[in-house]
Coordinates of C-alpha atoms in Angstrom, one line a residue:
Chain A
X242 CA -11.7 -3.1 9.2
X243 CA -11.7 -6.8 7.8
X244 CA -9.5 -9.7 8.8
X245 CA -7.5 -10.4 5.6
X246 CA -5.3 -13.7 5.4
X247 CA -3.1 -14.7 2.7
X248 CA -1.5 -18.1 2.0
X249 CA 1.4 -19.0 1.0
X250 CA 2.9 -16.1 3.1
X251 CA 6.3 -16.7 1.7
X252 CA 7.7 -19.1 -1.3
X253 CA 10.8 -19.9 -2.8
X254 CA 10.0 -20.7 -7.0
X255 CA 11.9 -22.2 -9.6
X256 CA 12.0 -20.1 -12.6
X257 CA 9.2 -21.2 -15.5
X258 CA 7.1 -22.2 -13.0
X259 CA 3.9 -20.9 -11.4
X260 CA 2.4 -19.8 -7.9
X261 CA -0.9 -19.0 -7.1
X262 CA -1.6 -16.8 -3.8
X263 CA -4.7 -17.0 -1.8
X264 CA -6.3 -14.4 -0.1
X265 CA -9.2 -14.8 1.8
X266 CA -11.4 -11.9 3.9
X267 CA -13.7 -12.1 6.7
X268 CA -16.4 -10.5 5.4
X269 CA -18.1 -10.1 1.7
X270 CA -16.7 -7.3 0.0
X271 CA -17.1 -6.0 -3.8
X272 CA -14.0 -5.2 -5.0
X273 CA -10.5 -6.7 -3.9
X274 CA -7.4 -5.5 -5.3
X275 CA -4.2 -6.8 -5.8
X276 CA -0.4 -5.0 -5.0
X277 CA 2.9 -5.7 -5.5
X278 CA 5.5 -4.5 -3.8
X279 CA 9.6 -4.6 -5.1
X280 CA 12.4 -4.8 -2.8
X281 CA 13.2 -1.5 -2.2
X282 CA 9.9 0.2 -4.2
X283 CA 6.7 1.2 -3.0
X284 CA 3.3 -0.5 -4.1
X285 CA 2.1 -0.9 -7.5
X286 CA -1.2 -1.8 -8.5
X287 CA -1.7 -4.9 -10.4
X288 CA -5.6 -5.8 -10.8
X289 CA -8.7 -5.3 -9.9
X290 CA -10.8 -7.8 -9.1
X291 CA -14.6 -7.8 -9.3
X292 CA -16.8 -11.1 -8.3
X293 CA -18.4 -12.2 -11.2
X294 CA -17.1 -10.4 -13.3
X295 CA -13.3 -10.1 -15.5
X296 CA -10.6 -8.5 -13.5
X297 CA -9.4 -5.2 -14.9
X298 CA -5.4 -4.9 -15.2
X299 CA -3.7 -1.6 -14.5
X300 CA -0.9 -1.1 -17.5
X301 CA 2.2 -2.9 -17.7
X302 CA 0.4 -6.3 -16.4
X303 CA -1.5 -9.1 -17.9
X304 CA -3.8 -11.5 -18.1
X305 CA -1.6 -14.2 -19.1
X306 CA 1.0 -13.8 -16.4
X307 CA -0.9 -12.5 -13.7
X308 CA -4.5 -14.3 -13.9
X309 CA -6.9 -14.0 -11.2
X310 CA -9.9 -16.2 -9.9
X311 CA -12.7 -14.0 -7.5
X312 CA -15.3 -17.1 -7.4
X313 CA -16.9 -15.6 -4.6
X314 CA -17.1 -12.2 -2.2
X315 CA -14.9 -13.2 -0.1
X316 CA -12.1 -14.8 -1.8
X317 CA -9.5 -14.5 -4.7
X318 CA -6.7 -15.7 -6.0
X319 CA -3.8 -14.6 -8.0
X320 CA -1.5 -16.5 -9.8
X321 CA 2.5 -15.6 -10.9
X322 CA 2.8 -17.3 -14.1
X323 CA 6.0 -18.7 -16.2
X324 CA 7.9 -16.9 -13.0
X325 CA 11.6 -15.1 -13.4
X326 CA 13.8 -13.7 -11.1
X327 CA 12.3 -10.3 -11.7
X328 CA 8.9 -11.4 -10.4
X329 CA 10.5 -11.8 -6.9
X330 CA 8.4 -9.2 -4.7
X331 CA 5.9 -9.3 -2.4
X332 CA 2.3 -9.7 -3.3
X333 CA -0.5 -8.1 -1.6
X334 CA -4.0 -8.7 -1.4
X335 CA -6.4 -5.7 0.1
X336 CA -9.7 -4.3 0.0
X337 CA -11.3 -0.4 0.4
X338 CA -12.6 0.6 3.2
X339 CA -15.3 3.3 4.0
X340 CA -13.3 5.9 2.4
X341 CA -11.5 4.1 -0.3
X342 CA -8.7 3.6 1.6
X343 CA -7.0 0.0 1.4
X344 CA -6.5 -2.8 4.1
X345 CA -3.9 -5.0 3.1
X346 CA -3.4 -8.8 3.9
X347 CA 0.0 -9.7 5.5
X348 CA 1.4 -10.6 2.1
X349 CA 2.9 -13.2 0.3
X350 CA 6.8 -12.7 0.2
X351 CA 8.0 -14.6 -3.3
X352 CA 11.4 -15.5 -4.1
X353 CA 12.3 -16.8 -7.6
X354 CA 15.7 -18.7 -8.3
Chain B
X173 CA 8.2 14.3 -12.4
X174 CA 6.5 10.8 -10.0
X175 CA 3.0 11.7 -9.1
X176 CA 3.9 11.1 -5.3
X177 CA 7.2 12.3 -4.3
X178 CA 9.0 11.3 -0.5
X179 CA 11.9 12.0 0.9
X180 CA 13.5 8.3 1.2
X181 CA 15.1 9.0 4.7
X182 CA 16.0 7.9 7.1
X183 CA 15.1 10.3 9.7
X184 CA 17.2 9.4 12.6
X185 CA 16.2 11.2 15.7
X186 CA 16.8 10.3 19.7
X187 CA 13.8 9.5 21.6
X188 CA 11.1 12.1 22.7
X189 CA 12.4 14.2 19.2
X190 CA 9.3 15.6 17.1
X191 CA 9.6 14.7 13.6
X192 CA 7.9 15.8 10.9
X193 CA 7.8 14.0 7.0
X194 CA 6.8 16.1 3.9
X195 CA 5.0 14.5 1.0
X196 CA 4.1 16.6 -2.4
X197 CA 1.6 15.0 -5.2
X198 CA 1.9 16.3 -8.8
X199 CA -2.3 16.2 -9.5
X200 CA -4.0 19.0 -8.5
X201 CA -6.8 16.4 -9.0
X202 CA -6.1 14.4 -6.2
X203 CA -9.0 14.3 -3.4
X204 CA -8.5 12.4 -0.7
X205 CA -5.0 11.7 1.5
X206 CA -3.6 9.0 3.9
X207 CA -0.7 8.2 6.0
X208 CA 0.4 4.8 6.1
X209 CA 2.9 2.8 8.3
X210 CA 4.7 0.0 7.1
X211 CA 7.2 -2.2 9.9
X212 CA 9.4 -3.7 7.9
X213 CA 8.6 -7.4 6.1
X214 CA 5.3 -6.6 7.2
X215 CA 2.0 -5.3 5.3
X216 CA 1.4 -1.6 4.8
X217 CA -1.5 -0.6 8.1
X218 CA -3.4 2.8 7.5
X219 CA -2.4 5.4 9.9
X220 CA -4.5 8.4 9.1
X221 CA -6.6 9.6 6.9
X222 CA -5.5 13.4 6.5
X223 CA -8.3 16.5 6.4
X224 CA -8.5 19.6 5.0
X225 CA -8.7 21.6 8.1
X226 CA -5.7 18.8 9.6
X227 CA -6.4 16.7 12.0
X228 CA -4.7 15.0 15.3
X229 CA -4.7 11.4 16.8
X230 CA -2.7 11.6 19.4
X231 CA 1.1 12.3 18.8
X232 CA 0.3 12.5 15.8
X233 CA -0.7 15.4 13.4
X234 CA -1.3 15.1 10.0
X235 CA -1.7 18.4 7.3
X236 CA -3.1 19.4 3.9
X237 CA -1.7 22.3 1.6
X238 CA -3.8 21.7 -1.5
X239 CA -2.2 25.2 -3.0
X240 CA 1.2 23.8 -2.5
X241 CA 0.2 20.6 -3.5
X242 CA 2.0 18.8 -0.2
X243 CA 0.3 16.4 2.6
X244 CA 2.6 16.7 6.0
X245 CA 2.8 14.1 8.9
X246 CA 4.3 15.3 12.4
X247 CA 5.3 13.0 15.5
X248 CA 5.3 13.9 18.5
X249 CA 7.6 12.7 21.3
X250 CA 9.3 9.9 19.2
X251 CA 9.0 6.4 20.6
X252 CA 11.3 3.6 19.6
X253 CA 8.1 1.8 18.3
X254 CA 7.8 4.3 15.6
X255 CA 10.3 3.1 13.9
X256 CA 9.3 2.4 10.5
X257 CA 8.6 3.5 6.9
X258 CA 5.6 5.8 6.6
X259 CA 3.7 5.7 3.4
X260 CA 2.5 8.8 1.7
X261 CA -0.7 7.9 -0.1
X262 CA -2.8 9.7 -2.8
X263 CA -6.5 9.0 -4.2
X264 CA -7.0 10.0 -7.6
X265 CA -10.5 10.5 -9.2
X266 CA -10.5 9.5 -12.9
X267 CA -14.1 9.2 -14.5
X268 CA -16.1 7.2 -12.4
X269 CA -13.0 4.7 -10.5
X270 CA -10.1 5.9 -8.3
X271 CA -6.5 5.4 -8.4
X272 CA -4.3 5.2 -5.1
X273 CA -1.2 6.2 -5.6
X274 CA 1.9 5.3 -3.3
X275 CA 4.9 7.1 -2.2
X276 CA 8.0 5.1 -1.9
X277 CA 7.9 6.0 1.8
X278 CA 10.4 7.6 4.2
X279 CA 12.6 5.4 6.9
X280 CA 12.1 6.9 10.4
X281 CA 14.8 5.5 12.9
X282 CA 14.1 6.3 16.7
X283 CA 17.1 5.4 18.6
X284 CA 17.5 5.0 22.5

């Protein structure tokens, strides 16, 4: 399975503002996807993300407060935008393996006062 | 009704107990089925994928029932090191992309 790293891994935000969340992989890869993951809840889908081409948002998020960069295959980044408390959560990055199952990055832990 | 339904837990069992975590899915649809472990504050790590004829890795044996619509995961003699939530995950085939959906897990305790 790849090596999947994320930076920050955790943050403490003021509300308003934003945080973007790197994940890089060890090897080139098509699609990465990113999760989020509320105290208490189990993963949700946020985007897709495809190199070269517009992510594609799962309902209930958006462009304008979730973008996403994929310059390359083995990078992305997504950013929190104009954050609020309810944003707090942790933020996962993954891609598919073999069988379409997921490998997750270690996370990025946000907290937002 | 959620499309992927857990019981929350937590199964709290001594040492060496077997245990064994139900998980029903709501799309008859749904093709493919894992088992994941989560350690808490950490990421979610796949633990098994699960077959149709069931399969076995170890102490640990994972089940289909597509006419009941329910994936099963059993452990064998409990270590402490199990401890953790273990994921329930579904892949859904809609047109030509899939959807994985998540089960909010069920809290396994192992104590001494």
């Amino acid at each position: 399975s790849a090596v999947i790293s994320q930076k920050p891994s955790r943050d403490i935000c003021q509300r308003g503002t934003s945080l973007t969340i790197q994940c890089q992989v060890d090897s080139q890869v098509t699609m990465m996807f990113w999760y989020r993951q509320q105290p208490g809840q189990s993963l949700t889908l946020i985007a897709t993300a495809n190199q070269g081409s517009e992510a594609t948002y799962e309902s209930g998020f958006v462009i304008d407060k979730f973008p996403i960069s994929r310059p390359n295959l083995t990078f992305s980044t997504l950013t929190v935008s104009n954050m609020s408390p309810e944003d707090s959560s942790i933020y996962l990055c993954s891609v598919e393996g073999d069988y379409n199952e997921q490998f997750f990055g270690p996370g990025t832990r946000l907290t937002v006062l | 009704r959620k499309e992927v339904e857990q019981d929350p837990g937590p199964f709290n069992v001594p040492e060496g107990a077997t245990v064994a975590f139900n998980c029903t899915y709501s799309n008859s649809a749904s093709q493919s089925f894992f088992w994941y472990r989560q350690d808490c504050r950490k990421e979610p790590k796949l633990l098994m994928s699960v077959y149709s004829s069931g399969n076995e890795d170890g102490r640990f044996t994972a089940q289909l029932n597509r006419a009941s619509q329910y994936i099963s995961l059993l452990i064998r003699d409990s270590k402490l090191s199990d401890s953790a939530t273990y994921l329930c995950v579904v892949i859904l085939w809609m047109d030509s992309s899939y959807k994985l959906i998540f089960g909010s897990g069920t809290r396994l305790l192992v104590r001494p």
